[in-house]
Structure formats: structure tokens, C-alpha cells
PDB file of C-alpha atoms in Angstrom:
ATOM      1  CA  MET A  13       6.389   1.473 -37.729  1.00 44.00           C
ATOM      2  CA  VAL A  14       4.019  -1.399 -38.343  1.00 44.00           C
ATOM      3  CA  HIS A  15       3.353  -2.118 -42.019  1.00 46.00           C
ATOM      4  CA  THR A  16      -0.297  -3.109 -41.972  1.00 45.00           C
ATOM      5  CA  LYS A  17      -0.569  -4.049 -45.657  1.00 50.00           C
ATOM      6  CA  TYR A  18       1.335  -7.287 -44.907  1.00 51.00           C
ATOM      7  CA  LEU A  19      -1.002  -8.477 -42.147  1.00 50.00           C
ATOM      8  CA  PRO A  20      -3.197 -11.484 -43.096  1.00 54.00           C
ATOM      9  CA  ASN A  21      -6.581 -10.305 -41.811  1.00 55.00           C
ATOM     10  CA  LYS A  22      -8.586  -7.227 -40.891  1.00 56.00           C
ATOM     11  CA  SER A  23      -8.511  -7.899 -37.123  1.00 51.00           C
ATOM     12  CA  LEU A  24      -4.729  -7.904 -37.069  1.00 51.00           C
ATOM     13  CA  HIS A  25      -4.762  -4.866 -39.327  1.00 48.00           C
ATOM     14  CA  ARG A  26      -6.977  -2.943 -36.841  1.00 53.00           C
ATOM     15  CA  MET A  27      -4.845  -4.047 -33.875  1.00 51.00           C
ATOM     16  CA  ALA A  28      -1.676  -2.903 -35.599  1.00 51.00           C
ATOM     17  CA  LYS A  29      -3.164   0.523 -36.253  1.00 52.00           C
ATOM     18  CA  THR A  30      -3.772   0.936 -32.517  1.00 54.00           C
ATOM     19  CA  LEU A  31      -0.341  -0.380 -31.523  1.00 57.00           C
ATOM     20  CA  ARG A  32       1.492   2.174 -29.460  1.00 56.00           C
ATOM     21  CA  ILE A  33       5.179   2.413 -28.682  1.00 61.00           C
ATOM     22  CA  PHE A  34       5.859   3.506 -25.087  1.00 55.00           C
ATOM     23  CA  THR A  35       8.801   5.506 -23.799  1.00 60.00           C
ATOM     24  CA  ALA A  36      10.834   4.131 -20.876  1.00 55.00           C
ATOM     25  CA  GLY A  37       9.137   6.615 -18.537  1.00 53.00           C
ATOM     26  CA  GLU A  38       5.683   5.524 -19.670  1.00 54.00           C
ATOM     27  CA  LEU A  39       6.589   1.861 -19.218  1.00 48.00           C
ATOM     28  CA  LYS A  40       7.776   2.558 -15.694  1.00 49.00           C
ATOM     29  CA  SER A  41       4.433   4.164 -14.841  1.00 51.00           C
ATOM     30  CA  LEU A  42       2.609   1.107 -16.248  1.00 51.00           C
ATOM     31  CA  SER A  43       4.527  -1.383 -14.121  1.00 53.00           C
ATOM     32  CA  ILE A  44       2.565  -3.882 -12.088  1.00 63.00           C
ATOM     33  CA  LYS A  45       1.407  -2.937  -8.620  1.00 77.00           C
ATOM     34  CA  THR A  46       2.134  -5.479  -5.927  1.00 88.00           C
ATOM     35  CA  MET A  47       0.503  -6.544  -2.666  1.00 95.00           C
ATOM     36  CA  ASP A  48       2.395  -8.345   0.060  1.00 97.00           C
ATOM     37  CA  TYR A  49       0.827  -9.914   3.151  1.00 98.00           C
ATOM     38  CA  VAL A  50       2.720  -9.651   6.445  1.00 98.00           C
ATOM     39  CA  ARG A  51       1.294 -11.118   9.654  1.00 98.00           C
ATOM     40  CA  ILE A  52       2.630 -10.168  13.052  1.00 97.00           C
ATOM     41  CA  LYS A  53       1.465 -10.973  16.567  1.00 94.00           C
ATOM     42  CA  ASN A  54       1.415  -8.711  19.609  1.00 91.00           C
ATOM     43  CA  ASN A  55       4.973  -7.977  20.798  1.00 90.00           C
ATOM     44  CA  GLU A  56       6.505 -10.083  18.024  1.00 92.00           C
ATOM     45  CA  GLU A  57       9.783  -9.053  16.368  1.00 94.00           C
ATOM     46  CA  LEU A  58       9.112  -6.870  13.330  1.00 98.00           C
ATOM     47  CA  PRO A  59      10.397  -8.088   9.941  1.00 98.00           C
ATOM     48  CA  ASP A  60      12.251  -5.987   7.375  1.00 98.00           C
ATOM     49  CA  ILE A  61       9.694  -4.624   4.893  1.00 98.00           C
ATOM     50  CA  SER A  62      11.826  -1.793   3.518  1.00 96.00           C
ATOM     51  CA  LYS A  63      12.157  -3.610   0.158  1.00 96.00           C
ATOM     52  CA  HIS A  64       8.638  -2.297  -0.619  1.00 96.00           C
ATOM     53  CA  LYS A  65       9.679   1.336  -0.091  1.00 96.00           C
ATOM     54  CA  PRO A  66       7.795   3.586  -0.790  1.00 98.00           C
ATOM     55  CA  PHE A  67       4.560   1.745  -0.055  1.00 98.00           C
ATOM     56  CA  LYS A  68       0.961   1.916   1.123  1.00 98.00           C
ATOM     57  CA  CYS A  69       0.012  -0.134   4.150  1.00 99.00           C
ATOM     58  CA  VAL A  70      -3.367  -1.482   5.195  1.00 99.00           C
ATOM     59  CA  VAL A  71      -3.077  -2.291   8.899  1.00 99.00           C
ATOM     60  CA  VAL A  72      -5.665  -4.933   9.829  1.00 99.00           C
ATOM     61  CA  ILE A  73      -5.941  -5.154  13.626  1.00 98.00           C
ATOM     62  CA  GLU A  74      -7.601  -8.373  14.816  1.00 98.00           C
ATOM     63  CA  GLN A  75      -5.768  -8.756  18.104  1.00 96.00           C
ATOM     64  CA  GLU A  76      -5.602  -6.587  21.203  1.00 94.00           C
ATOM     65  CA  ILE A  77      -2.181  -4.988  21.467  1.00 94.00           C
ATOM     66  CA  ALA A  78      -0.143  -3.129  24.050  1.00 94.00           C
ATOM     67  CA  PRO A  79       0.065   0.662  23.545  1.00 96.00           C
ATOM     68  CA  ASP A  80       3.884   0.697  23.675  1.00 96.00           C
ATOM     69  CA  TRP A  81       4.046  -1.979  20.969  1.00 97.00           C
ATOM     70  CA  GLN A  82       1.660   0.079  18.804  1.00 98.00           C
ATOM     71  CA  VAL A  83       4.130   2.968  19.084  1.00 98.00           C
ATOM     72  CA  GLU A  84       6.958   0.609  18.088  1.00 98.00           C
ATOM     73  CA  VAL A  85       5.012  -0.680  15.060  1.00 98.00           C
ATOM     74  CA  SER A  86       4.096   2.885  14.021  1.00 99.00           C
ATOM     75  CA  ASN A  87       7.755   3.959  14.178  1.00 98.00           C
ATOM     76  CA  TRP A  88       8.746   0.832  12.231  1.00 99.00           C
ATOM     77  CA  LEU A  89       6.185   1.579   9.493  1.00 99.00           C
ATOM     78  CA  CYS A  90       7.452   5.139   9.061  1.00 98.00           C
ATOM     79  CA  SER A  91      11.126   4.148   9.077  1.00 98.00           C
ATOM     80  CA  SER A  92      10.459   1.279   6.624  1.00 98.00           C
ATOM     81  CA  GLY A  93       9.034   3.574   3.931  1.00 98.00           C
ATOM     82  CA  CYS A  94       5.284   3.561   4.512  1.00 99.00           C
ATOM     83  CA  MET A  95       3.893   6.710   2.898  1.00 98.00           C
ATOM     84  CA  TYR A  96       0.162   5.997   3.250  1.00 98.00           C
ATOM     85  CA  MET A  97      -1.298   4.018   6.166  1.00 99.00           C
ATOM     86  CA  MET A  98      -4.920   2.850   6.294  1.00 99.00           C
ATOM     87  CA  ALA A  99      -6.098   1.236   9.543  1.00 99.00           C
ATOM     88  CA  TRP A 100      -9.019  -1.161   9.944  1.00 99.00           C
ATOM     89  CA  GLY A 101     -10.151  -3.273  12.881  1.00 98.00           C
ATOM     90  CA  GLN A 102      -9.871  -3.044  16.665  1.00 97.00           C
ATOM     91  CA  ASP A 103      -9.279   0.516  17.864  1.00 96.00           C
ATOM     92  CA  CYS A 104      -8.219   1.528  14.344  1.00 97.00           C
ATOM     93  CA  SER A 105      -8.621   5.263  14.992  1.00 96.00           C
ATOM     94  CA  SER A 106      -5.707   5.114  17.430  1.00 98.00           C
ATOM     95  CA  TRP A 107      -3.437   3.974  14.582  1.00 98.00           C
ATOM     96  CA  ASP A 108      -4.103   7.169  12.678  1.00 94.00           C
ATOM     97  CA  ASP A 109      -2.778   9.112  15.666  1.00 96.00           C
ATOM     98  CA  SER A 110       0.157   6.817  16.444  1.00 98.00           C
ATOM     99  CA  VAL A 111       1.477   6.793  12.862  1.00 98.00           C
ATOM    100  CA  ASP A 112       1.030  10.580  12.636  1.00 98.00           C
ATOM    101  CA  GLN A 113       3.022  10.909  15.868  1.00 98.00           C
ATOM    102  CA  ALA A 114       5.745   8.560  14.579  1.00 98.00           C
ATOM    103  CA  ASN A 115       6.026  10.647  11.401  1.00 98.00           C
ATOM    104  CA  ILE A 116       6.366  13.838  13.472  1.00 97.00           C
ATOM    105  CA  MET A 117       9.018  12.207  15.668  1.00 96.00           C
ATOM    106  CA  GLN A 118      11.057  11.246  12.582  1.00 96.00           C
ATOM    107  CA  PHE A 119      11.651  14.966  12.128  1.00 94.00           C
ATOM    108  CA  GLN A 120      11.931  15.751  15.838  1.00 93.00           C
ATOM    109  CA  GLY A 121       8.925  18.043  15.762  1.00 80.00           C
ATOM    110  CA  GLU A 122      10.275  20.150  12.872  1.00 93.00           C
ATOM    111  CA  GLU A 123       8.227  20.770   9.743  1.00 95.00           C
ATOM    112  CA  ILE A 124       7.897  17.584   7.701  1.00 96.00           C
ATOM    113  CA  PRO A 125       8.955  17.955   4.039  1.00 97.00           C
ATOM    114  CA  ASP A 126       6.098  17.284   1.583  1.00 96.00           C
ATOM    115  CA  ASP A 127       7.792  14.178   0.202  1.00 97.00           C
ATOM    116  CA  SER A 128       8.096  12.708   3.718  1.00 98.00           C
ATOM    117  CA  VAL A 129       4.545  13.236   4.982  1.00 98.00           C
ATOM    118  CA  VAL A 130       2.848   9.919   5.767  1.00 98.00           C
ATOM    119  CA  PHE A 131      -0.872  10.086   4.974  1.00 98.00           C
ATOM    120  CA  THR A 132      -3.114   8.239   7.422  1.00 98.00           C
ATOM    121  CA  THR A 133      -6.756   7.172   7.448  1.00 98.00           C
ATOM    122  CA  TRP A 134      -8.852   4.857   9.569  1.00 97.00           C
ATOM    123  CA  HIS A 135     -11.867   2.923   8.381  1.00 98.00           C
ATOM    124  CA  GLU A 136     -13.903   2.093  11.457  1.00 95.00           C
ATOM    125  CA  ASP A 137     -17.337   1.486   9.952  1.00 93.00           C
ATOM    126  CA  GLU A 138     -16.405   0.038   6.563  1.00 97.00           C
ATOM    127  CA  PRO A 139     -16.022  -3.549   5.426  1.00 98.00           C
ATOM    128  CA  LEU A 140     -12.426  -4.594   4.823  1.00 98.00           C
ATOM    129  CA  SER A 141     -13.204  -5.137   1.129  1.00 97.00           C
ATOM    130  CA  GLU A 142     -13.896  -1.396   0.784  1.00 98.00           C
ATOM    131  CA  VAL A 143     -10.619  -0.544   2.506  1.00 98.00           C
ATOM    132  CA  PHE A 144      -8.796  -2.799   0.023  1.00 98.00           C
ATOM    133  CA  TRP A 145     -10.617  -1.062  -2.838  1.00 97.00           C
ATOM    134  CA  PHE A 146      -9.646   2.344  -1.419  1.00 97.00           C
ATOM    135  CA  ALA A 147      -6.019   1.239  -1.059  1.00 97.00           C
ATOM    136  CA  LYS A 148      -5.882  -0.146  -4.575  1.00 95.00           C
ATOM    137  CA  HIS A 149      -7.726   2.593  -6.473  1.00 94.00           C
ATOM    138  CA  THR A 150      -7.806   5.817  -4.463  1.00 95.00           C
ATOM    139  CA  ALA A 151      -4.970   6.104  -1.954  1.00 96.00           C
ATOM    140  CA  HIS A 152      -2.083   8.009  -3.502  1.00 94.00           C
ATOM    141  CA  HIS A 153       0.747  10.270  -2.430  1.00 96.00           C
ATOM    142  CA  GLU A 154       1.496  13.568  -4.120  1.00 95.00           C
ATOM    143  CA  SER A 155       5.265  12.979  -4.065  1.00 96.00           C
ATOM    144  CA  HIS A 156       5.569   9.220  -4.635  1.00 96.00           C
ATOM    145  CA  ASP A 157       4.210   6.605  -7.011  1.00 95.00           C
ATOM    146  CA  LEU A 158       3.074   3.981  -4.513  1.00 96.00           C
ATOM    147  CA  LYS A 159       3.087   0.757  -6.525  1.00 94.00           C
ATOM    148  CA  ASN A 160       3.506  -1.535  -3.520  1.00 97.00           C
ATOM    149  CA  THR A 161       0.902  -2.276  -0.880  1.00 98.00           C
ATOM    150  CA  VAL A 162       1.650  -4.126   2.336  1.00 98.00           C
ATOM    151  CA  VAL A 163      -1.285  -5.657   4.175  1.00 99.00           C
ATOM    152  CA  LEU A 164      -0.052  -5.747   7.762  1.00 99.00           C
ATOM    153  CA  HIS A 165      -2.218  -8.243   9.610  1.00 99.00           C
ATOM    154  CA  ILE A 166      -1.962  -8.054  13.401  1.00 98.00           C
ATOM    155  CA  SER A 167      -3.474 -11.359  14.423  1.00 98.00           C
ATOM    156  CA  VAL A 168      -2.815 -14.843  15.741  1.00 97.00           C
ATOM    157  CA  THR A 169      -4.693 -16.212  12.705  1.00 97.00           C
ATOM    158  CA  GLU A 170      -3.122 -16.511   9.250  1.00 98.00           C
ATOM    159  CA  LYS A 171      -5.365 -15.112   6.469  1.00 98.00           C
ATOM    160  CA  SER A 172      -2.884 -14.660   3.654  1.00 98.00           C
ATOM    161  CA  HIS A 173      -4.910 -16.451   0.947  1.00 97.00           C
ATOM    162  CA  GLN A 174      -8.164 -14.771   1.969  1.00 98.00           C
ATOM    163  CA  PHE A 175      -6.691 -11.258   2.027  1.00 98.00           C
ATOM    164  CA  LYS A 176      -4.789 -11.721  -1.241  1.00 97.00           C
ATOM    165  CA  ALA A 177      -7.996 -12.868  -2.945  1.00 96.00           C
ATOM    166  CA  GLU A 178     -10.019  -9.981  -1.482  1.00 97.00           C
ATOM    167  CA  TYR A 179      -7.354  -7.477  -2.532  1.00 96.00           C
ATOM    168  CA  ALA A 180      -7.164  -8.935  -6.044  1.00 94.00           C
ATOM    169  CA  ASN A 181     -10.958  -8.595  -6.361  1.00 94.00           C
ATOM    170  CA  ALA A 182     -11.040  -5.028  -5.035  1.00 93.00           C
TER     171      ALA A 182
END
């Protein structure tokens, strides 16, 4: 309990009256959401991103890629803990299908449990800034609290600072 009669001014007095004590569960739900930038090139070895599990992933495709490598990346995303994938860029609609297929293959064609369904969207005619806004404010999973976002940039060009700034401003 905050004893407001001992506070030196009215502003502090008002702030103390609105002070709220949070439970551990409430604090956990208030924890900071993170964004990590990962750049890969066509046919490059895929890094371990499972530390972000469960996470949302914005796949930014700015390089032409081989279909078999797209399948490999889709499988890697699903096995690494991606629960919501948003694709933007070159041939982004194919990523919706390839990640859906990878999710189905994880369960060998059997019914996928609700907590294991990977949601997928593609954003063909939208600016990347709107995809970042969607990822940050709208994309959610019914079974997981997705605090971490991975921006997976498939490109020969590094844009870490640019994408981090755009995501922060979304």
C-alpha cells in the first residue's frame, strides 16, 4: 500500500493513487516484444533461430531462389518454432503454400493439433511498412503468446538497420 499523505506534492499523490501492483502472470504478459533480423542468401546454410520459439516471422524475399531451397527454408521455419509466417516480396504467395505444406509434413498428413498450426499470410500488394505493422499489432496465434518476431531477409543486401527502424516505427 502506498501512503499518499507522506508524498510532497499533488502530482506524486495522483501518481501514487494510480499505482498498480501486478501479479507474476500479468508481468509476464507485459514483457517486451522483440524483433530479430536474420539475412540469408539463396542456398546458404540456415542458422539456428529456435531461441525465439514460438515466434512470428516476416519473410522478405528480395532474391530469386530455387524451389527446393524454398522447401528447405519452409521446413526449417516450422521446425524452428515459427507459428505465424507473413511473406512479402518476390513470389511471396508461393511461401504461403510452401510453409503450409511444411506444417502438414511435420505431422505426416495427419490432423495438426491447434497449438501446432502455423498461420500463413502473403502481402503481395502492400508496402513492407504495412506488413511490419500487421506483424507487430495484428498477427497473433490462438495457442501461443508470440512475443518474438524474426524478420527473415532473403537477399544479397544487408538491411538490418533499415528494417529494425521500420519495424520500430510500425
